[in-house]
Every structure is written in structure tokens, then in C-alpha cells.
PDB file of C-alpha atoms in Angstrom:
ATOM      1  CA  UNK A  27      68.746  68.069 145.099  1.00  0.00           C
ATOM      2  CA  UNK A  28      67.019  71.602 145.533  1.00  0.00           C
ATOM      3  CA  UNK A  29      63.235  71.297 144.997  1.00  0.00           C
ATOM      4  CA  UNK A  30      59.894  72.733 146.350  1.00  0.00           C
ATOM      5  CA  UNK A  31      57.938  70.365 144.430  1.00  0.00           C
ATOM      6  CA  UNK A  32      55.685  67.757 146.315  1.00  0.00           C
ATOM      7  CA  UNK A  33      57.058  65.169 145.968  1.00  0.00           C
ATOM      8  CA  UNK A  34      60.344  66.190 145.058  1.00  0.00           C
ATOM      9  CA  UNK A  35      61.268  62.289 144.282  1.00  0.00           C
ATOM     10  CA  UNK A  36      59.012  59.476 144.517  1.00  0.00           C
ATOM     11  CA  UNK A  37      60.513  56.168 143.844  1.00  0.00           C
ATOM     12  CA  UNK A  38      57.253  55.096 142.194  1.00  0.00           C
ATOM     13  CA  UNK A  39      53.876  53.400 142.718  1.00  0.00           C
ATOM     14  CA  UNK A  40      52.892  49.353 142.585  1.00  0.00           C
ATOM     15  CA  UNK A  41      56.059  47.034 142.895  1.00  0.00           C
ATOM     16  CA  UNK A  42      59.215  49.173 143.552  1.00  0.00           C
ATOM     17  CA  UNK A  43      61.257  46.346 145.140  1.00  0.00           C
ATOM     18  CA  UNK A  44      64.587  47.033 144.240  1.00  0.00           C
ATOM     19  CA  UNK A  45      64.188  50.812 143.276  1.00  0.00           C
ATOM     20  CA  UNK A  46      67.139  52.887 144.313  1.00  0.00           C
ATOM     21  CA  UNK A  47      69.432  55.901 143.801  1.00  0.00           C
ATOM     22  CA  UNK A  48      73.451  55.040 144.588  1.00  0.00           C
ATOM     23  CA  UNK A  49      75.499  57.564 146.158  1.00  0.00           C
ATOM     24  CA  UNK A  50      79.230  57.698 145.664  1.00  0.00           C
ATOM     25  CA  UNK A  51      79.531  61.147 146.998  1.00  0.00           C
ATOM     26  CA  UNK A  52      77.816  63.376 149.444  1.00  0.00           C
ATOM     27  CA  UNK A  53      74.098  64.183 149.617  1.00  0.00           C
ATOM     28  CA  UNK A  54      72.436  67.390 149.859  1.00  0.00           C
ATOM     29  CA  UNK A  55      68.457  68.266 149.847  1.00  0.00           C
ATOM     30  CA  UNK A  56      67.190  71.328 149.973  1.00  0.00           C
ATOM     31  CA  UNK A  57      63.818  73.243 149.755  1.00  0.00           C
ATOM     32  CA  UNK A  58      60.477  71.873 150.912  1.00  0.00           C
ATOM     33  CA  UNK A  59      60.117  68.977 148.428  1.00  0.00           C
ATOM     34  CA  UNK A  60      59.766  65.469 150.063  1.00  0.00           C
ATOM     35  CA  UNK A  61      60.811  62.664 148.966  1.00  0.00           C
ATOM     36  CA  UNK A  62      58.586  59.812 149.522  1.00  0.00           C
ATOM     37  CA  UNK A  63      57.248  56.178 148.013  1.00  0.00           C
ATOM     38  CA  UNK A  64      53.733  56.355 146.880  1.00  0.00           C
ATOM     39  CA  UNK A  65      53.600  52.099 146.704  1.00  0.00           C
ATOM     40  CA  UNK A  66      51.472  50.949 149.222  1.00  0.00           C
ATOM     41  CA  UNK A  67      52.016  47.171 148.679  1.00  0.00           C
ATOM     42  CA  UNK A  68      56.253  47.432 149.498  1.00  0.00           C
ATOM     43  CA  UNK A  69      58.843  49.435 149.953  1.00  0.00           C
ATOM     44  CA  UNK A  70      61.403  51.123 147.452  1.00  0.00           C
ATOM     45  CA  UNK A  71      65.601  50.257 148.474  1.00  0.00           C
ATOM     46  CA  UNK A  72      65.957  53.675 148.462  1.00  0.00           C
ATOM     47  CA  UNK A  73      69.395  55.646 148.844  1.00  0.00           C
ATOM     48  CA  UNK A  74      72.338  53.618 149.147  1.00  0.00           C
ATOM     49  CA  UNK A  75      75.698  55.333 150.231  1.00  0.00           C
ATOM     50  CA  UNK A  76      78.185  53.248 148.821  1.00  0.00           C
ATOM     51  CA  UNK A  77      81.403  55.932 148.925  1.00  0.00           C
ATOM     52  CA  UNK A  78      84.239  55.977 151.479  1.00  0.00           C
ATOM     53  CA  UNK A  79      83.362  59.261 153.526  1.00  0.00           C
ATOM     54  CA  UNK A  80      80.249  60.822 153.200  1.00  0.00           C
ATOM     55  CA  UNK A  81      77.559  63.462 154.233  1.00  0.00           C
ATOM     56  CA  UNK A  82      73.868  63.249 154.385  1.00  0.00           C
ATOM     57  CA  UNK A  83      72.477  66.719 154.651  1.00  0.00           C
ATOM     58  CA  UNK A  84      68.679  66.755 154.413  1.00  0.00           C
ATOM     59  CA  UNK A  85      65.355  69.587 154.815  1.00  0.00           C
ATOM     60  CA  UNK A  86      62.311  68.608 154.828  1.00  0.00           C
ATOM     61  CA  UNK A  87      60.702  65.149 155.460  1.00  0.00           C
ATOM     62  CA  UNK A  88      60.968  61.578 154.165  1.00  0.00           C
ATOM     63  CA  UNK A  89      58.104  59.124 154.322  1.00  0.00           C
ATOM     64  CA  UNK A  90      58.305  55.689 153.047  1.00  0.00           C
ATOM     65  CA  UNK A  91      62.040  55.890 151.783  1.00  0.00           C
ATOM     66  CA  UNK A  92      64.720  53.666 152.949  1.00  0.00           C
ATOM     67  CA  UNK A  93      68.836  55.261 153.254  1.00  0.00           C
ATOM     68  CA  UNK A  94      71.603  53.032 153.958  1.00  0.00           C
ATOM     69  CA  UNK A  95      74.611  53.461 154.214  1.00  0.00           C
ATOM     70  CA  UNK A  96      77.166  50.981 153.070  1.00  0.00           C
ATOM     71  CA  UNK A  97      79.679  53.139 152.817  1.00  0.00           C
ATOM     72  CA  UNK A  98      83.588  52.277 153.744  1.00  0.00           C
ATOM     73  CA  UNK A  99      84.281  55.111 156.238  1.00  0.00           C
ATOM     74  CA  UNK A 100      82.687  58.024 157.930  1.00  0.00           C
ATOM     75  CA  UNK A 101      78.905  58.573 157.603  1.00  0.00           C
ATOM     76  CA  UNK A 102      78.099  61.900 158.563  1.00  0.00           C
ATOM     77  CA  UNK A 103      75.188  63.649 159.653  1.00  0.00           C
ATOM     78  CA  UNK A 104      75.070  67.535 158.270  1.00  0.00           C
ATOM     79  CA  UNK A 105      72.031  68.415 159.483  1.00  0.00           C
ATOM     80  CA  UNK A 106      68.537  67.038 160.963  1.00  0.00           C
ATOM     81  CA  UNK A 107      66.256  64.673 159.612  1.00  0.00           C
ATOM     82  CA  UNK A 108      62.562  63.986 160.401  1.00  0.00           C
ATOM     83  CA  UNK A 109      60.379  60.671 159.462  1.00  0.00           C
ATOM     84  CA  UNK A 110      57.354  61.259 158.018  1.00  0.00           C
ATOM     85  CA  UNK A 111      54.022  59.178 158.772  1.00  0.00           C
ATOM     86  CA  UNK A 112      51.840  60.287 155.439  1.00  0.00           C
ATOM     87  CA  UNK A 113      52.133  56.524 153.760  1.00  0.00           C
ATOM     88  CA  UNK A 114      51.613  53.291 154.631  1.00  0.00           C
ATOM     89  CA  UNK A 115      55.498  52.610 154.354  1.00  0.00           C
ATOM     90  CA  UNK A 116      57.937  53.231 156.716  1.00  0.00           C
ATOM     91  CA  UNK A 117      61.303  55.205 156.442  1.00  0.00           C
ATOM     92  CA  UNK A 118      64.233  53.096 157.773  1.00  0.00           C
ATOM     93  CA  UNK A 119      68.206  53.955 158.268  1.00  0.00           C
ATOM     94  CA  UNK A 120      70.544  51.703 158.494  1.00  0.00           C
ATOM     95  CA  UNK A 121      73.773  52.623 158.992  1.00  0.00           C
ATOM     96  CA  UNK A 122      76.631  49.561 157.991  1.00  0.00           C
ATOM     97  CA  UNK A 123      79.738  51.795 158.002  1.00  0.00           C
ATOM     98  CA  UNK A 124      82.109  51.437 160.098  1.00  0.00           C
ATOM     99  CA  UNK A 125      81.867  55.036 161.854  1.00  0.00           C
ATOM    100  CA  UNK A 126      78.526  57.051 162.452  1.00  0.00           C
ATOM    101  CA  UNK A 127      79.322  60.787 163.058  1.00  0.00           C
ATOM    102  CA  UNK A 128      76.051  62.434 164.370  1.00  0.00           C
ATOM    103  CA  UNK A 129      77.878  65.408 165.562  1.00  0.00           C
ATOM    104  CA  UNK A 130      74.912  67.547 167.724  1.00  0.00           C
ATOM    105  CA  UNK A 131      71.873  66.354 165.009  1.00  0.00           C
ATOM    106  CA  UNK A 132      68.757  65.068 165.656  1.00  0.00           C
ATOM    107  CA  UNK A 133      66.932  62.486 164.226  1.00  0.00           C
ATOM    108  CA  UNK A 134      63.044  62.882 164.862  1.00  0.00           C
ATOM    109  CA  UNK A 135      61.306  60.274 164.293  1.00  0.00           C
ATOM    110  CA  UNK A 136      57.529  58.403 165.207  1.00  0.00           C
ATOM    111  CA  UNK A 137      56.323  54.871 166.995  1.00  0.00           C
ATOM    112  CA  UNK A 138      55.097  53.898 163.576  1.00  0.00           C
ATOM    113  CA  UNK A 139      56.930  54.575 160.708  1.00  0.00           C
ATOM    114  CA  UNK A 140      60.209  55.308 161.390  1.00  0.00           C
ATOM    115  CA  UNK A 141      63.172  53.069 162.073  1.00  0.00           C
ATOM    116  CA  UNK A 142      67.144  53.654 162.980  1.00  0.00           C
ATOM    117  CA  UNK A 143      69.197  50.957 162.831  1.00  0.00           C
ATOM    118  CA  UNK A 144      73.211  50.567 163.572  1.00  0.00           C
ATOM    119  CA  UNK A 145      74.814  47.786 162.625  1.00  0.00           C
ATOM    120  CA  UNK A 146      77.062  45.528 165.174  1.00  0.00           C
ATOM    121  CA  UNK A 147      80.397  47.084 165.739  1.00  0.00           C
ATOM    122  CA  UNK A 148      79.997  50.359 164.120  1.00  0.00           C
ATOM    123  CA  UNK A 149      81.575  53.291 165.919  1.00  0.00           C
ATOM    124  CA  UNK A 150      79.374  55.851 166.660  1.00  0.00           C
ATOM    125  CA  UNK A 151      80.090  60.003 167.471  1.00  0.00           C
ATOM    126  CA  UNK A 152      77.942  62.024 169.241  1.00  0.00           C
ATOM    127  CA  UNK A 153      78.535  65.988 170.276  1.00  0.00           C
ATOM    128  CA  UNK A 154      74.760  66.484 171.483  1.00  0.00           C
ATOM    129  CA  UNK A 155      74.753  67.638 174.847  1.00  0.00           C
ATOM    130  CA  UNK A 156      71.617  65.063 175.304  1.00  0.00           C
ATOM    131  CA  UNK A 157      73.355  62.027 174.442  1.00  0.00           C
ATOM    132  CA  UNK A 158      72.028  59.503 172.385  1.00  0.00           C
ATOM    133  CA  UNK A 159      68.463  59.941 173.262  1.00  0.00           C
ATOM    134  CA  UNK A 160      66.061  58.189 171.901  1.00  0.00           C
ATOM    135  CA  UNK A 161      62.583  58.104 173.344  1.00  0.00           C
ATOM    136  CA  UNK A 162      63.165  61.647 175.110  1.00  0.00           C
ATOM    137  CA  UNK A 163      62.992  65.008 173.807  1.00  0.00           C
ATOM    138  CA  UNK A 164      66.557  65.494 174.131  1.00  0.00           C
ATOM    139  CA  UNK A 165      69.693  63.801 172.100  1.00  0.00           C
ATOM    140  CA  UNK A 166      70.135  62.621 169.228  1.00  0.00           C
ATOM    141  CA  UNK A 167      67.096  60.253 168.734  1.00  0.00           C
ATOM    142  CA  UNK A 168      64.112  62.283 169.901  1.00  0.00           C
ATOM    143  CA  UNK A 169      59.650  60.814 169.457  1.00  0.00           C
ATOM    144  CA  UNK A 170      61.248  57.230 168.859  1.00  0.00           C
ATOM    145  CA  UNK A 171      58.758  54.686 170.714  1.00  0.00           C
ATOM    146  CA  UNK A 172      62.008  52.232 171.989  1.00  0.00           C
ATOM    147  CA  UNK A 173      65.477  51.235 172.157  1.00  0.00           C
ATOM    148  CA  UNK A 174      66.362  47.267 171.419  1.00  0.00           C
ATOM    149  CA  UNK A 175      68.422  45.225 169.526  1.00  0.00           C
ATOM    150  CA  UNK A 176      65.613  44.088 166.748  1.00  0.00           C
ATOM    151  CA  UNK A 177      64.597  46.264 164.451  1.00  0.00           C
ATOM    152  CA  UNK A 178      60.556  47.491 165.029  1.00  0.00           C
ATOM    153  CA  UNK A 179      58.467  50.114 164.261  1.00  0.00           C
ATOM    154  CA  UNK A 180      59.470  52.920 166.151  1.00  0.00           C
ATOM    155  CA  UNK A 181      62.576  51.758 167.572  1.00  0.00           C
ATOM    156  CA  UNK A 182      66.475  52.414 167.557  1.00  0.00           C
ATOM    157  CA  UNK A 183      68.826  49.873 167.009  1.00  0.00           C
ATOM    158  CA  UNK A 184      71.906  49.796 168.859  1.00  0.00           C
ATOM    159  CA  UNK A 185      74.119  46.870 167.623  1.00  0.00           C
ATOM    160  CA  UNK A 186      76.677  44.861 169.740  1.00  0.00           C
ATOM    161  CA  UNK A 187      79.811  45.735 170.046  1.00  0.00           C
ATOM    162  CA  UNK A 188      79.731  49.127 169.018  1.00  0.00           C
ATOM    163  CA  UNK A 189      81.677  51.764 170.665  1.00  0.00           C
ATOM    164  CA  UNK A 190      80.078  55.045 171.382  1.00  0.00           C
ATOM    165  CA  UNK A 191      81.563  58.318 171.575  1.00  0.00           C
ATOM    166  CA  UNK A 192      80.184  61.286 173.832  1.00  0.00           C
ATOM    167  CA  UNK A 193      81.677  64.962 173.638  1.00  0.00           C
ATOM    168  CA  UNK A 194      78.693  66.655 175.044  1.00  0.00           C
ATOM    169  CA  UNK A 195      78.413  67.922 178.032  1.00  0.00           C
ATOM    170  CA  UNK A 196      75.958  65.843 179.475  1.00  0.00           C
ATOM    171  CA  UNK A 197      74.732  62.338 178.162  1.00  0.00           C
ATOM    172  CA  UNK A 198      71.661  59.894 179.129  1.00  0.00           C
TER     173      UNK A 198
END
């Protein structure tokens, strides 16, 4: 998806329970273009990775759209992603596969709209020289409000029995 156009995709206005896009193979956004949900009464399903190993690489911002991926083997990050706060919806990741690779990307996100969630027992990579992060400026999770283990506004999700992997050269 290359597009400079505002919004570059909006998953619609009114009811959009159950709108979504499924992803078999990698994704790749570029140009300005957002891609948002204009409903103000509930949120869209969004993108839904549902391929064995795949790639998320994303410029720009995303406000009001969910991503999760469901996938059945590596999620990878390709580059970083930022949550927008322009709608009354909030953006939220959740990542079900069984390995997370974040490699050294960041994830920017807000205390209001913007949610990360990893599921219980998924393994996740890091090479960021921060760490994980999370309500810091440095790591991978960077302008998130909180850490826990329910998902909330502004918050990171961390699920049991997950094994984390550090590379960096420093982690926090």
C-alpha cells in the first residue's frame, strides 16, 4: 500500500464491527496516507495476519485501527510504528503468534489511544539497545502510560509465560 492520500484506508463510518482486511503475506505501507476508522460509535477488526511468517512494515500513523496477528510463526517488525490520537477510537496490537521479532523498532505510542498487547507464552525478540521499554523514551515501547497484565488505555501487555529475548547491549 503506497498512498499520500488522507486517509489512505478508512475502514468506514457508523457500525464497522467486523470490518477487516486478512493478510496471508507480508505488509508494506508507504507514503504519508493514514489509515484510520472514521466510526465513532465502535471500532473496525482491522488487519488480521493470518500467514505463517510475516512482516509488518509501516510509515506514517494509524488511529483507530486494530492489527493482530494470528499468524503461525514469526511476526516481524520492519520498521516503526506510531499510534495516532485524532479519533475517538483507539489503535490496538495484539500479537497471538507464537514469536514476536521487534528487532531494534519502536513502537510509539500515547496514554489514551494506543494499546500493545502480547499474548501468554509468546516468544518475544528484541535487538534495541533500550530493552523493552515502555513508558521511557528508550526501547522498544516508548510515550506508553503503563506496563500490566490487562489490557488499558495506554498500556503494554506482557503475557505470562513468555520468554523474552535481549541482544542489545543494554536492557531495562
Amino acid at each position: 500500500c503506497a498512498s499520500t492520500a488522507l486517509p489512505a484506508v478508512d475502514f468506514g463510518f457508523g457500525n464497522v464491527t467486523g470490518n477487516l482486511i486478512s493478510l496471508k503475506g507480508n505488509f508494506t505501507k508507504t507514503g504519508a496516507g493514514d489509515i484510520t476508522t472514521s466510526s465513532v460509535t465502535n471500532a473496525s477488526t482491522g488487519f488480521v495476519f493470518s500467514g505463517v511468517n510475516q512482516t509488518f512494515t509501516f510509515a506514517g500513523t494509524s488511529s483507530g485501527v486494530n492489527y493482530t496477528a494470528n499468524n503461525t510463526g514469526t511476526f516481524t517488525c520492519g520498521s516503526n510504528f506510531t499510534f495516532g490520537t485524532a479519533l475517538t477510537q483507539k489503535t490496538i496490537f495484539t500479537i497471538n503468534a507464537p514469536t514476536l521479532n521487534l528487532a531494534s523498532r519502536v513502537f510509539t505510542g500515547n496514554a489514551t489511544k494506543a494499546q500493545f498487547n502480547i499474548a501468554n507464552g509468546v516468544n518475544v525478540l528484541t535487538s534495541n539497545t533500550g530493552g523493552l521499554g515502555v513508558t521511557g523514551a528508550t526501547g522498544n515501547f516508548v510515550g506508553f502510560s503503563s506496563i500490566g497484565n490487562t489490557p488499558a488505555d495506554g498500556r503494554v501487555v506482557f503475557g505470562a509465560n513468555s520468554n523474552y529475548t535481549f541482544s542489545g547491549n543494554t536492557t531495562t
